[in-house]
Structure formats: C-alpha cells, structure tokens
Amino acid sequence: VRSRLTSGRQHGGDNPISQVPVRTCVGCRRRAAATDLLRVVAGPLQQSGTASGPVRQLEPDPRRRKAGRGAWVHPDPGCVALAERRRAFGRALRCQVRLDPAALVRYVATVTAET
Ligand SMILES: [Zn+2]
C-alpha cells in the first residue's frame, strides 16, 4: 500500500530540477524550492481591544493547504525576523492590518530545534 504513493514520483526525467516550483523567501529574498520553504498565511481578523487596533495572526501552513494568499519564508528564525522587520509579510499577503508573528515564531523555533 505504501509504495503506490511514492512510485509516481520516480519519473526518470532528464531535468528533474525544473519540475520543482520555486518561490522567493520574503526574509532573505533568495529563491528556493517550494519544498524548502514554509508557507505562511494571515489568520482571521481579530479585534485586539487595544490602541493598536485589529490584528491578524501569521499562521504557518506546512501542508500548504490553507486558502488565500500565502507568503513563503525559510523555516528559519533569522528569515522570519528579517521578513518581519521589513514588513514583508504584510506586503506579500496584501494585508493592511498589523500581523502578529508570535505563532509563526513559535512554530519555526520548534522546527529548528528538531533538526
Ligand atoms: Zn530565507
């Protein structure tokens, strides 16, 4: 049962690299295979109740299945910090409100600790 899923990937093409979709990391701005990057989406609008106004959570989307616009970043704290400093997430996601990176930062820290 297990082998049926993976057998389709052995294509034998002469240029397998061109098959991989390439995305640009919003942190370091380097192009990388989509499989090496983490997809990030903006969560639902939340009223924070403070003077800073409404906010959306940045949500990691490792399965790349969430609807809507996605941003791509290396699962690396450095790239996340860089993207945040540049407000690259807001630009990439066309999001006008403040984006809270806490959940994303936590996720990336976990992933980085595992490897
Ligand atoms: Zn990067």
GROMACS .gro file of N, CA and C and ligand atoms in nm:
model
  346
    1VAL      N    1   0.085  -0.120   0.000
    1VAL     CA    2   0.000   0.000   0.000
    1VAL      C    3   0.088   0.124   0.000
    2ARG      N    4   0.195   0.118   0.076
    2ARG     CA    5   0.283   0.232   0.094
    2ARG      C    6   0.351   0.272  -0.037
    3SER      N    7   0.391   0.172  -0.116
    3SER     CA    8   0.472   0.200  -0.233
    3SER      C    9   0.392   0.268  -0.344
    4ARG      N   10   0.261   0.251  -0.344
    4ARG     CA   11   0.180   0.310  -0.451
    4ARG      C   12   0.190   0.461  -0.452
    5LEU      N   13   0.200   0.520  -0.334
    5LEU     CA   14   0.204   0.665  -0.325
    5LEU      C   15   0.335   0.722  -0.378
    6THR      N   16   0.444   0.655  -0.351
    6THR     CA   17   0.574   0.710  -0.387
    6THR      C   18   0.616   0.671  -0.528
    7SER      N   19   0.558   0.566  -0.585
    7SER     CA   20   0.607   0.517  -0.713
    7SER      C   21   0.589   0.622  -0.824
    8GLY      N   22   0.485   0.704  -0.814
    8GLY     CA   23   0.460   0.803  -0.916
    8GLY      C   24   0.566   0.910  -0.924
    9ARG      N   25   0.644   0.925  -0.817
    9ARG     CA   26   0.744   1.031  -0.815
    9ARG      C   27   0.869   0.995  -0.893
   10GLN      N   28   0.895   0.867  -0.911
   10GLN     CA   29   1.012   0.826  -0.988
   10GLN      C   30   0.982   0.846  -1.136
   11HIS      N   31   1.016   0.959  -1.186
   11HIS     CA   32   0.974   0.996  -1.320
   11HIS      C   33   1.080   0.963  -1.424
   12GLY      N   34   1.205   0.968  -1.384
   12GLY     CA   35   1.312   0.938  -1.478
   12GLY      C   36   1.336   1.047  -1.579
   13GLY      N   37   1.281   1.166  -1.554
   13GLY     CA   38   1.302   1.277  -1.647
   13GLY      C   39   1.447   1.322  -1.647
   14ASP      N   40   1.491   1.385  -1.755
   14ASP     CA   41   1.631   1.423  -1.761
   14ASP      C   42   1.658   1.557  -1.691
   15ASN      N   43   1.554   1.629  -1.655
   15ASN     CA   44   1.577   1.755  -1.584
   15ASN      C   45   1.481   1.767  -1.466
   16PRO      N   46   1.505   1.691  -1.362
   16PRO     CA   47   1.410   1.688  -1.251
   16PRO      C   48   1.403   1.820  -1.173
   17ILE      N   49   1.509   1.901  -1.180
   17ILE     CA   50   1.512   2.024  -1.102
   17ILE      C   51   1.405   2.123  -1.149
   18SER      N   52   1.381   2.125  -1.280
   18SER     CA   53   1.285   2.220  -1.334
   18SER      C   54   1.142   2.185  -1.293
   19GLN      N   55   1.121   2.064  -1.242
   19GLN     CA   56   0.987   2.024  -1.201
   19GLN      C   57   0.946   2.086  -1.069
   20VAL      N   58   1.045   2.126  -0.989
   20VAL     CA   59   1.015   2.176  -0.856
   20VAL      C   60   0.977   2.323  -0.864
   21PRO      N   61   0.859   2.359  -0.811
   21PRO     CA   62   0.824   2.502  -0.811
   21PRO      C   63   0.918   2.582  -0.724
   22VAL      N   64   0.953   2.699  -0.771
   22VAL     CA   65   1.048   2.784  -0.699
   22VAL      C   66   0.974   2.904  -0.642
   23ARG      N   67   1.006   2.937  -0.518
   23ARG     CA   68   0.946   3.053  -0.453
   23ARG      C   69   1.058   3.141  -0.397
   24THR      N   70   1.025   3.265  -0.366
   24THR     CA   71   1.122   3.355  -0.307
   24THR      C   72   1.093   3.372  -0.160
   25CYS      N   73   1.194   3.354  -0.076
   25CYS     CA   74   1.180   3.375   0.068
   25CYS      C   75   1.161   3.524   0.094
   26VAL      N   76   1.057   3.560   0.171
   26VAL     CA   77   1.031   3.702   0.199
   26VAL      C   78   1.132   3.758   0.299
   27GLY      N   79   1.211   3.670   0.361
   27GLY     CA   80   1.313   3.715   0.456
   27GLY      C   81   1.441   3.751   0.385
   28CYS      N   82   1.512   3.650   0.336
   28CYS     CA   83   1.643   3.673   0.275
   28CYS      C   84   1.632   3.701   0.126
   29ARG      N   85   1.512   3.689   0.069
   29ARG     CA   86   1.486   3.719  -0.073
   29ARG      C   87   1.557   3.623  -0.167
   30ARG      N   88   1.598   3.509  -0.117
   30ARG     CA   89   1.660   3.410  -0.204
   30ARG      C   90   1.554   3.319  -0.261
   31ARG      N   91   1.577   3.274  -0.383
   31ARG     CA   92   1.486   3.178  -0.443
   31ARG      C   93   1.522   3.038  -0.395
   32ALA      N   94   1.418   2.962  -0.365
   32ALA     CA   95   1.441   2.826  -0.316
   32ALA      C   96   1.324   2.739  -0.361
   33ALA      N   97   1.347   2.609  -0.361
   33ALA     CA   98   1.238   2.517  -0.393
   33ALA      C   99   1.125   2.534  -0.292
   34ALA      N  100   1.002   2.530  -0.340
   34ALA     CA  101   0.888   2.548  -0.251
   34ALA      C  102   0.890   2.447  -0.136
   35THR      N  103   0.949   2.331  -0.163
   35THR     CA  104   0.954   2.227  -0.060
   35THR      C  105   1.049   2.265   0.054
   36ASP      N  106   1.140   2.358   0.028
   36ASP     CA  107   1.234   2.401   0.131
   36ASP      C  108   1.183   2.522   0.209
   37LEU      N  109   1.072   2.576   0.163
   37LEU     CA  110   1.019   2.696   0.227
   37LEU      C  111   0.890   2.664   0.303
   38LEU      N  112   0.859   2.751   0.395
   38LEU     CA  113   0.736   2.737   0.472
   38LEU      C  114   0.633   2.836   0.420
   39ARG      N  115   0.513   2.786   0.395
   39ARG     CA  116   0.406   2.876   0.352
   39ARG      C  117   0.343   2.940   0.475
   40VAL      N  118   0.313   3.067   0.464
   40VAL     CA  119   0.254   3.141   0.575
   40VAL      C  120   0.130   3.214   0.525
   41VAL      N  121   0.022   3.206   0.601
   41VAL     CA  122  -0.099   3.278   0.564
   41VAL      C  123  -0.142   3.368   0.680
   42ALA      N  124  -0.228   3.463   0.650
   42ALA     CA  125  -0.281   3.552   0.754
   42ALA      C  126  -0.408   3.489   0.810
   43GLY      N  127  -0.417   3.483   0.941
   43GLY     CA  128  -0.534   3.426   1.007
   43GLY      C  129  -0.651   3.523   1.006
   44PRO      N  130  -0.762   3.484   1.067
   44PRO     CA  131  -0.880   3.571   1.071
   44PRO      C  132  -0.854   3.699   1.149
   45LEU      N  133  -0.928   3.803   1.110
   45LEU     CA  134  -0.914   3.934   1.173
   45LEU      C  135  -0.958   3.925   1.319
   46GLN      N  136  -0.874   3.978   1.407
   46GLN     CA  137  -0.907   3.978   1.549
   46GLN      C  138  -0.905   4.120   1.602
   47GLN      N  139  -1.003   4.152   1.684
   47GLN     CA  140  -1.002   4.282   1.750
   47GLN      C  141  -0.921   4.267   1.877
   48SER      N  142  -0.808   4.333   1.880
   48SER     CA  143  -0.719   4.314   1.995
   48SER      C  144  -0.768   4.389   2.118
   49GLY      N  145  -0.853   4.490   2.098
   49GLY     CA  146  -0.906   4.564   2.211
   49GLY      C  147  -0.809   4.666   2.267
   50THR      N  148  -0.696   4.684   2.202
   50THR     CA  149  -0.600   4.784   2.247
   50THR      C  150  -0.593   4.897   2.145
   51ALA      N  151  -0.511   4.994   2.174
   51ALA     CA  152  -0.498   5.110   2.086
   51ALA      C  153  -0.439   5.072   1.950
   52SER      N  154  -0.373   4.959   1.944
   52SER     CA  155  -0.308   4.921   1.819
   52SER      C  156  -0.408   4.870   1.716
   53GLY      N  157  -0.533   4.851   1.755
   53GLY     CA  158  -0.635   4.814   1.657
   53GLY      C  159  -0.636   4.667   1.624
   54PRO      N  160  -0.706   4.633   1.515
   54PRO     CA  161  -0.722   4.491   1.479
   54PRO      C  162  -0.589   4.428   1.439
   55VAL      N  163  -0.583   4.299   1.447
   55VAL     CA  164  -0.459   4.228   1.420
   55VAL      C  165  -0.494   4.092   1.358
   56ARG      N  166  -0.404   4.042   1.278
   56ARG     CA  167  -0.416   3.904   1.227
   56ARG      C  168  -0.294   3.826   1.272
   57GLN      N  169  -0.315   3.700   1.302
   57GLN     CA  170  -0.202   3.613   1.335
   57GLN      C  171  -0.140   3.562   1.206
   58LEU      N  172  -0.009   3.556   1.203
   58LEU     CA  173   0.059   3.487   1.095
   58LEU      C  174   0.055   3.338   1.127
   59GLU      N  175  -0.001   3.261   1.035
   59GLU     CA  176  -0.016   3.118   1.062
   59GLU      C  177   0.073   3.037   0.970
   60PRO      N  178   0.157   2.949   1.027
   60PRO     CA  179   0.236   2.859   0.944
   60PRO      C  180   0.143   2.759   0.875
   61ASP      N  181   0.173   2.728   0.750
   61ASP     CA  182   0.090   2.637   0.673
   61ASP      C  183   0.178   2.529   0.609
   62PRO      N  184   0.236   2.442   0.691
   62PRO     CA  185   0.333   2.344   0.639
   62PRO      C  186   0.272   2.249   0.536
   63ARG      N  187   0.140   2.227   0.541
   63ARG     CA  188   0.078   2.139   0.441
   63ARG      C  189   0.038   2.214   0.314
   64ARG      N  190   0.053   2.345   0.317
   64ARG     CA  191   0.025   2.430   0.201
   64ARG      C  192  -0.117   2.411   0.151
   65ARG      N  193  -0.211   2.404   0.243
   65ARG     CA  194  -0.349   2.376   0.204
   65ARG      C  195  -0.444   2.488   0.239
   66LYS      N  196  -0.397   2.586   0.316
   66LYS     CA  197  -0.489   2.690   0.359
   66LYS      C  198  -0.524   2.780   0.242
   67ALA      N  199  -0.648   2.827   0.244
   67ALA     CA  200  -0.696   2.912   0.136
   67ALA      C  201  -0.636   3.050   0.148
   68GLY      N  202  -0.638   3.120   0.039
   68GLY     CA  203  -0.595   3.259   0.040
   68GLY      C  204  -0.451   3.276  -0.002
   69ARG      N  205  -0.409   3.399   0.006
   69ARG     CA  206  -0.275   3.436  -0.037
   69ARG      C  207  -0.172   3.384   0.063
   70GLY      N  208  -0.062   3.337   0.013
   70GLY     CA  209   0.042   3.285   0.100
   70GLY      C  210   0.173   3.357   0.079
   71ALA      N  211   0.252   3.364   0.184
   71ALA     CA  212   0.388   3.415   0.174
   71ALA      C  213   0.482   3.297   0.199
   72TRP      N  214   0.602   3.306   0.146
   72TRP     CA  215   0.697   3.196   0.160
   72TRP      C  216   0.821   3.242   0.233
   73VAL      N  217   0.863   3.163   0.331
   73VAL     CA  218   0.981   3.200   0.408
   73VAL      C  219   1.055   3.073   0.448
   74HIS      N  220   1.187   3.083   0.459
   74HIS     CA  221   1.262   2.969   0.511
   74HIS      C  222   1.216   2.942   0.655
   75PRO      N  223   1.201   2.817   0.692
   75PRO     CA  224   1.167   2.788   0.833
   75PRO      C  225   1.288   2.813   0.921
   76ASP      N  226   1.325   2.938   0.929
   76ASP     CA  227   1.448   2.977   0.997
   76ASP      C  228   1.417   3.106   1.074
   77PRO      N  229   1.451   3.112   1.202
   77PRO     CA  230   1.420   3.232   1.281
   77PRO      C  231   1.480   3.359   1.222
   78GLY      N  232   1.596   3.347   1.161
   78GLY     CA  233   1.660   3.463   1.102
   78GLY      C  234   1.579   3.521   0.987
   79CYS      N  235   1.528   3.433   0.901
   79CYS     CA  236   1.450   3.479   0.787
   79CYS      C  237   1.316   3.536   0.833
   80VAL      N  238   1.256   3.476   0.934
   80VAL     CA  239   1.129   3.527   0.986
   80VAL      C  240   1.150   3.666   1.046
   81ALA      N  241   1.257   3.683   1.121
   81ALA     CA  242   1.287   3.812   1.183
   81ALA      C  243   1.312   3.919   1.077
   82LEU      N  244   1.386   3.878   0.974
   82LEU     CA  245   1.417   3.970   0.864
   82LEU      C  246   1.289   4.014   0.793
   83ALA      N  247   1.204   3.918   0.765
   83ALA     CA  248   1.078   3.948   0.695
   83ALA      C  249   0.990   4.038   0.780
   84GLU      N  250   0.991   4.015   0.909
   84GLU     CA  251   0.908   4.094   0.998
   84GLU      C  252   0.959   4.238   1.004
   85ARG      N  253   1.089   4.254   1.014
   85ARG     CA  254   1.147   4.386   1.022
   85ARG      C  255   1.116   4.467   0.897
   86ARG      N  256   1.114   4.401   0.786
   86ARG     CA  257   1.087   4.469   0.659
   86ARG      C  258   0.938   4.479   0.629
   87ARG      N  259   0.854   4.426   0.715
   87ARG     CA  260   0.708   4.418   0.692
   87ARG      C  261   0.679   4.347   0.562
   88ALA      N  262   0.762   4.249   0.532
   88ALA     CA  263   0.747   4.178   0.405
   88ALA      C  264   0.623   4.088   0.405
   89PHE      N  265   0.581   4.042   0.523
   89PHE     CA  266   0.462   3.958   0.528
   89PHE      C  267   0.339   4.037   0.487
   90GLY      N  268   0.327   4.158   0.539
   90GLY     CA  269   0.213   4.242   0.505
   90GLY      C  270   0.205   4.270   0.356
   91ARG      N  271   0.322   4.294   0.297
   91ARG     CA  272   0.326   4.319   0.153
   91ARG      C  273   0.288   4.194   0.074
   92ALA      N  274   0.350   4.082   0.112
   92ALA     CA  275   0.327   3.958   0.038
   92ALA      C  276   0.183   3.911   0.051
   93LEU      N  277   0.124   3.934   0.166
   93LEU     CA  278  -0.013   3.886   0.191
   93LEU      C  279  -0.116   3.994   0.160
   94ARG      N  280  -0.070   4.111   0.113
   94ARG     CA  281  -0.161   4.223   0.085
   94ARG      C  282  -0.251   4.250   0.206
   95CYS      N  283  -0.187   4.255   0.322
   95CYS     CA  284  -0.262   4.270   0.446
   95CYS      C  285  -0.236   4.409   0.503
   96GLN      N  286  -0.344   4.483   0.526
   96GLN     CA  287  -0.330   4.620   0.572
   96GLN      C  288  -0.314   4.628   0.724
   97VAL      N  289  -0.370   4.533   0.795
   97VAL     CA  290  -0.366   4.541   0.941
   97VAL      C  291  -0.237   4.481   0.994
   98ARG      N  292  -0.213   4.503   1.122
   98ARG     CA  293  -0.093   4.453   1.186
   98ARG      C  294  -0.094   4.300   1.186
   99LEU      N  295   0.022   4.242   1.162
   99LEU     CA  296   0.034   4.096   1.164
   99LEU      C  297   0.115   4.055   1.287
  100ASP      N  298   0.059   3.964   1.362
  100ASP     CA  299   0.125   3.917   1.483
  100ASP      C  300   0.203   3.789   1.452
  101PRO      N  301   0.335   3.794   1.459
  101PRO     CA  302   0.417   3.679   1.419
  101PRO      C  303   0.438   3.576   1.529
  102ALA      N  304   0.375   3.593   1.645
  102ALA     CA  305   0.407   3.508   1.760
  102ALA      C  306   0.394   3.358   1.729
  103ALA      N  307   0.282   3.320   1.665
  103ALA     CA  308   0.259   3.178   1.637
  103ALA      C  309   0.362   3.124   1.539
  104LEU      N  310   0.396   3.207   1.440
  104LEU     CA  311   0.494   3.166   1.340
  104LEU      C  312   0.633   3.151   1.402
  105VAL      N  313   0.669   3.249   1.485
  105VAL     CA  314   0.800   3.244   1.552
  105VAL      C  315   0.810   3.118   1.637
  106ARG      N  316   0.701   3.087   1.707
  106ARG     CA  317   0.699   2.967   1.791
  106ARG      C  318   0.716   2.841   1.706
  107TYR      N  319   0.643   2.838   1.595
  107TYR     CA  320   0.649   2.720   1.508
  107TYR      C  321   0.790   2.700   1.453
  108VAL      N  322   0.849   2.808   1.403
  108VAL     CA  323   0.982   2.797   1.343
  108VAL      C  324   1.085   2.755   1.447
  109ALA      N  325   1.070   2.806   1.569
  109ALA     CA  326   1.162   2.767   1.676
  109ALA      C  327   1.153   2.617   1.703
  110THR      N  328   1.030   2.563   1.697
  110THR     CA  329   1.010   2.420   1.719
  110THR      C  330   1.074   2.338   1.609
  111VAL      N  331   1.049   2.381   1.482
  111VAL     CA  332   1.104   2.309   1.368
  111VAL      C  333   1.256   2.312   1.372
  112THR      N  334   1.312   2.427   1.404
  112THR     CA  335   1.457   2.442   1.405
  112THR      C  336   1.518   2.355   1.515
  113ALA      N  337   1.449   2.344   1.629
  113ALA     CA  338   1.500   2.265   1.739
  113ALA      C  339   1.504   2.117   1.705
  114GLU      N  340   1.412   2.074   1.617
  114GLU     CA  341   1.403   1.931   1.583
  114GLU      C  342   1.515   1.886   1.493
  115THR      N  343   1.564   1.976   1.407
  115THR     CA  344   1.664   1.933   1.310
  115THR      C  345   1.806   1.954   1.359
  116ZN      ZN  346   1.525   3.294   0.374
   0.00000   0.00000   0.00000
